[in-house]
mmCIF file of C-alpha atoms and ligand atoms in Angstrom:
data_model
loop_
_atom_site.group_PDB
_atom_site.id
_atom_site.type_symbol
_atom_site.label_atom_id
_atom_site.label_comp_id
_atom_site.label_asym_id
_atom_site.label_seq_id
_atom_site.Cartn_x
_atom_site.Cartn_y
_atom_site.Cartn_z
ATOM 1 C CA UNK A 1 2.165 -188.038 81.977
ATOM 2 C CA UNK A 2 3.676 -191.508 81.410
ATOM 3 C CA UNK A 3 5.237 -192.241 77.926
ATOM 4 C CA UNK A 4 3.127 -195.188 76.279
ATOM 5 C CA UNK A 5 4.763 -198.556 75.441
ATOM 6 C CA UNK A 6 1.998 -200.652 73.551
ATOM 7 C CA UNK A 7 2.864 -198.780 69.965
ATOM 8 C CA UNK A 8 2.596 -201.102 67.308
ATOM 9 C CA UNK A 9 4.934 -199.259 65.325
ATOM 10 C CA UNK A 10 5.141 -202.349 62.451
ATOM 11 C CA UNK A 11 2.153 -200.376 60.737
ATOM 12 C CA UNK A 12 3.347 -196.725 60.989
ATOM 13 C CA UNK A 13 5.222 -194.971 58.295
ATOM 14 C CA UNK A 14 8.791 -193.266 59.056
ATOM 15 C CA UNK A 15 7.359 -189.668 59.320
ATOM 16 C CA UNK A 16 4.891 -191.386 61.007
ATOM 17 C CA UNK A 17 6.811 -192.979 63.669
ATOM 18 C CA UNK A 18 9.146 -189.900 63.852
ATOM 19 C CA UNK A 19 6.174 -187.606 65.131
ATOM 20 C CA UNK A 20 5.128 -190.346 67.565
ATOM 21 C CA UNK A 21 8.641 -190.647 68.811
ATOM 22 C CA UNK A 22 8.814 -186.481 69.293
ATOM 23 C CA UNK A 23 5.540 -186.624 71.216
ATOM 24 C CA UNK A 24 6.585 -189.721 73.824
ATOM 25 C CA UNK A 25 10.085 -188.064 73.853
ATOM 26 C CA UNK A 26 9.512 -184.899 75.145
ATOM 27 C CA UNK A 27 7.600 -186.673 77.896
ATOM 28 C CA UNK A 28 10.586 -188.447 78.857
ATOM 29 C CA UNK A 29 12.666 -185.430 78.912
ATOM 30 C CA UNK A 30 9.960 -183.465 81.047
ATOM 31 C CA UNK A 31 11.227 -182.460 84.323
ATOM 32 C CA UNK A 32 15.110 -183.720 84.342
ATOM 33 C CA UNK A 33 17.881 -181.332 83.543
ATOM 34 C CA UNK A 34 21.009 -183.700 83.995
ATOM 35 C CA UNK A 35 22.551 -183.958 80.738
ATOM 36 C CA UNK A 36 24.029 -187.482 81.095
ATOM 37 C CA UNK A 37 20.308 -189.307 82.377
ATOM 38 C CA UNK A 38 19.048 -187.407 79.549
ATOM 39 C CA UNK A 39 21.599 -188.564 76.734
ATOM 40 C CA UNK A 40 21.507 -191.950 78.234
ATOM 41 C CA UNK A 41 17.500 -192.023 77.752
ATOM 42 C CA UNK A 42 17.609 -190.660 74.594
ATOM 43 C CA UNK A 43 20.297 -193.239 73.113
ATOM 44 C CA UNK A 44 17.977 -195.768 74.729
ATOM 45 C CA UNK A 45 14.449 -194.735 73.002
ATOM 46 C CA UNK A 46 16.185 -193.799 69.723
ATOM 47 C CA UNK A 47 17.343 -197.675 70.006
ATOM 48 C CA UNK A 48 13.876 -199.182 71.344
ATOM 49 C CA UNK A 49 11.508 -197.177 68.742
ATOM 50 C CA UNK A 50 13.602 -197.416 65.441
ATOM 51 C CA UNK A 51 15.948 -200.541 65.802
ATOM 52 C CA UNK A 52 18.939 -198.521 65.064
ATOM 53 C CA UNK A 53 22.496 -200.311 65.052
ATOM 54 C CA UNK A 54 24.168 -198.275 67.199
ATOM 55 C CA UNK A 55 23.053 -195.161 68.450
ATOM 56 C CA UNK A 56 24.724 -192.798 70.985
ATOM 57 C CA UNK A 57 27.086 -189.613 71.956
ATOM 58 C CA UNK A 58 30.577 -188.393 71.446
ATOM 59 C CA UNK A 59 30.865 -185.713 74.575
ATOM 60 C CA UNK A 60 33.260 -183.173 74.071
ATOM 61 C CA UNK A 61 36.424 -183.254 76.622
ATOM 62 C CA UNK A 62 38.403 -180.298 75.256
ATOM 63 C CA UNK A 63 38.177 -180.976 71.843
ATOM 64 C CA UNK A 64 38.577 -185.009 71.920
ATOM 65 C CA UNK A 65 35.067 -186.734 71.425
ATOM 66 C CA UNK A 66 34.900 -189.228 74.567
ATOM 67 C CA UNK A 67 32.421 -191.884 74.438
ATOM 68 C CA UNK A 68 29.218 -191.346 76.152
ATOM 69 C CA UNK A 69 26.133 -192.410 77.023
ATOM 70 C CA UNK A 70 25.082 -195.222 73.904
ATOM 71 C CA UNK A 71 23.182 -198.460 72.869
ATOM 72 C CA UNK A 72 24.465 -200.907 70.292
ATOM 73 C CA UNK A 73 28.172 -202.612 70.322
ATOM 74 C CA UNK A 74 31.036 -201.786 72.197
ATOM 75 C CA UNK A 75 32.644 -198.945 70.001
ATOM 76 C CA UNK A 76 35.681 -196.879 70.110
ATOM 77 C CA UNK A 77 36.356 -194.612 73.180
ATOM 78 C CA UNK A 78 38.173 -191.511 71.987
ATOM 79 C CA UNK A 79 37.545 -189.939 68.371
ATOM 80 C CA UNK A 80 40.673 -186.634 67.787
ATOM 81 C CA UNK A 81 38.598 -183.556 66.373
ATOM 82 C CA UNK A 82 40.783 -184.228 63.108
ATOM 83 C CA UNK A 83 39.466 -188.335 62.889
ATOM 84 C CA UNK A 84 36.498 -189.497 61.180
ATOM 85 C CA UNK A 85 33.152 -188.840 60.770
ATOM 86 C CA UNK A 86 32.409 -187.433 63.931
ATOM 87 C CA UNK A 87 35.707 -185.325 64.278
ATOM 88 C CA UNK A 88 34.340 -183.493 61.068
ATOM 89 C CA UNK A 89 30.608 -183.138 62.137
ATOM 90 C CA UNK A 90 32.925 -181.943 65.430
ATOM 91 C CA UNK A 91 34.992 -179.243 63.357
ATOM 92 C CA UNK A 92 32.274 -178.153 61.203
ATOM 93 C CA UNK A 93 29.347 -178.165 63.563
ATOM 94 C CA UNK A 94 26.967 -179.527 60.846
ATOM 95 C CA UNK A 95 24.866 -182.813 60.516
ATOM 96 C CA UNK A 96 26.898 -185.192 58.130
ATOM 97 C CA UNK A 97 24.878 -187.846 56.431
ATOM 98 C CA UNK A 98 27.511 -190.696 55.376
ATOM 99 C CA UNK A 99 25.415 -193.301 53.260
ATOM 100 C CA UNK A 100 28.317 -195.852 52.520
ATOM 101 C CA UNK A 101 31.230 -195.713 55.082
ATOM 102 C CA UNK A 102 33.719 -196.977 53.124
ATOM 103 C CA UNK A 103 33.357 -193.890 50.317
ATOM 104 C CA UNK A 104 33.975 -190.922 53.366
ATOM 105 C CA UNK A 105 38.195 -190.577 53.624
ATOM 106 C CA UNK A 106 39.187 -191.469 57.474
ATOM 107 C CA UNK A 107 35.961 -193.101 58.327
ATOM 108 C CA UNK A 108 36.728 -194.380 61.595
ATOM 109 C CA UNK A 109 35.836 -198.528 61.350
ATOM 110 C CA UNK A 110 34.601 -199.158 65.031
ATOM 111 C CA UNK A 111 32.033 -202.182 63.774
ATOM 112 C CA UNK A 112 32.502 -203.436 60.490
ATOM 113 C CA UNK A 113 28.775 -204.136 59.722
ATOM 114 C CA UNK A 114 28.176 -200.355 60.003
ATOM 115 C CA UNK A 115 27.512 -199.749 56.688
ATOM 116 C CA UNK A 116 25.999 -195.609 56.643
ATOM 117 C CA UNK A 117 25.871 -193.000 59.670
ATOM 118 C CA UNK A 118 24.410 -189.743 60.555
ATOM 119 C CA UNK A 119 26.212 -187.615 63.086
ATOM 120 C CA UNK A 120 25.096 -184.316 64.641
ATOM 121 C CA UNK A 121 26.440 -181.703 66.145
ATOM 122 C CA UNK A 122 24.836 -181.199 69.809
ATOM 123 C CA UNK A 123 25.286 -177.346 70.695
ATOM 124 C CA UNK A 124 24.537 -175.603 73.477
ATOM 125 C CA UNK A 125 24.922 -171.956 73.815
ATOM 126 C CA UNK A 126 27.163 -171.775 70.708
ATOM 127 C CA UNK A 127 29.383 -174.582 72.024
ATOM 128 C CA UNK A 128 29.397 -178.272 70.734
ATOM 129 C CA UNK A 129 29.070 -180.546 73.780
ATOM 130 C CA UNK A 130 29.064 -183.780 72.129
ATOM 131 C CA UNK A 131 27.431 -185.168 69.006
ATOM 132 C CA UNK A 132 25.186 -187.882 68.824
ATOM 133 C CA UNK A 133 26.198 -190.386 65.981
ATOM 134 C CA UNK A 134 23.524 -193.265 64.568
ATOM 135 C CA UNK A 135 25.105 -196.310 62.494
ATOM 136 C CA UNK A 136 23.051 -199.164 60.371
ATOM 137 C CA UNK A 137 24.393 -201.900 58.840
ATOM 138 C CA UNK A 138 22.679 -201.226 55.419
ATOM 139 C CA UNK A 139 23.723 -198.297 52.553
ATOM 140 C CA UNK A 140 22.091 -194.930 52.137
ATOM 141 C CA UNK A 141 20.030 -195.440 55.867
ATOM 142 C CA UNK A 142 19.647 -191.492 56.325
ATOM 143 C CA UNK A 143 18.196 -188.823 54.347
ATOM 144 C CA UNK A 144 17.655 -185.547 54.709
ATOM 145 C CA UNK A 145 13.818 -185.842 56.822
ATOM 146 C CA UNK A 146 15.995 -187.901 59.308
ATOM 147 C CA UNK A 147 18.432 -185.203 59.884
ATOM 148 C CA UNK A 148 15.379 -183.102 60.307
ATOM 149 C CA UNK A 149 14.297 -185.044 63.059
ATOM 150 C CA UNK A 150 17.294 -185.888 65.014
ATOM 151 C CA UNK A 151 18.271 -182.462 64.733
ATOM 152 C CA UNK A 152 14.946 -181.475 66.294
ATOM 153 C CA UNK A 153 15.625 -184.644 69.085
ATOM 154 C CA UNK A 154 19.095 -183.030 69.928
ATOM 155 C CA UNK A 155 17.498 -179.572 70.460
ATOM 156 C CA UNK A 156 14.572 -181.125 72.219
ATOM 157 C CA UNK A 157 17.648 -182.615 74.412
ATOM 158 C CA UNK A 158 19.590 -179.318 75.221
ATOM 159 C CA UNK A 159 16.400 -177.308 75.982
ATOM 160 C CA UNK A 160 16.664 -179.444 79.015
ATOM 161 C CA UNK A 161 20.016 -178.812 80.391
ATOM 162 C CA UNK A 162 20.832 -175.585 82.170
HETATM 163 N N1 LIG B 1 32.283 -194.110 62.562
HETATM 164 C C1 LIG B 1 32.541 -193.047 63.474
HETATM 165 C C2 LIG B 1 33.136 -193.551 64.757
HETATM 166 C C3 LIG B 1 32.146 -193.839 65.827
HETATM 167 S S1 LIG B 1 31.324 -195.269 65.622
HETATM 168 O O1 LIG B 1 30.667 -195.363 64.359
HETATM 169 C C4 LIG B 1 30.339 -195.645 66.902
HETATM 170 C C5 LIG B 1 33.456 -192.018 62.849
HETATM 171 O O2 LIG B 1 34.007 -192.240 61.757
HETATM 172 O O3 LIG B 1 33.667 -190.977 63.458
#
């Protein structure tokens, strides 16, 4: 079945919108296993259904977060384990809701109108492979029914890979 592109989302609430986005998604995921056309579609809907900023992955190359697959701004390529938001969501393996950048200690500055972030962790098999970080350029963006749902995208996303 083909996802459907004539939502008028402009009326929907966010719960809402975030069921509608978990239905369409997991046709988009159906019947593709390749990790990076997955991630890059994923960045790519997250962007086209909620407006985000910037929203995309951090792949794990033994333990340095490279950038992957993303839409928004250019951003920084390499995040150390030890750096930043997502080098702790990295170390900890837990979703880390930042709601005003400048107040989280060695938040790393890749845009400056990225004002709050959620990063989380994307596991498979009890190993992080990347994480998937989401910026806006307004306070307090994410709460804890959007961590809900993006950790339910990111498993949605690994149930695909082998
Ligand atoms: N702010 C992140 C860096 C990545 S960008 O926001 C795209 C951090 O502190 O890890």
């Amino acid at each position: 079945m083909e996802i459907t592109r004539n939502f008028d989302l402009t009326s929907l609430d966010k719960a809402s919108k975030q069921n509608l986005f978990l239905e369409q998604y997991r046709l988009l995921l159906e019947g593709e296993n390749d990790l990076i056309a997955n991630m890059s579609n994923t960045a790519a809907f997250l962007k086209e259904f909620f407006d985000y900023f910037w929203v995309g992955f951090y792949l794990n190359k033994n333990e340095e977060l490279v950038l992957g697959p993303f839409q928004g701004p250019t951003a920084c390529t390499r995040i150390a384990f030890e750096r930043g938001v997502c080098g702790a969501c990295a170390r900890t393996q837990k979703t880390i809701i930042v709601p005003d950048v400048d107040q989280f200690p060695g938040h790393i500055s890749c845009n400056s109108a990225s004002k709050s972030e959620i990063v989380v962790p994307v596991m498979k098999q009890n190993k992080l492979i990347a994480v998937l970080d989401i910026d806006e350029p307004h306070y307090d963006a994410f709460d804890s029914k959007d961590q809900v749902f993006l950790e339910e995208v990111v498993q949605l996303l690994t149930n695909t890979i082998i």
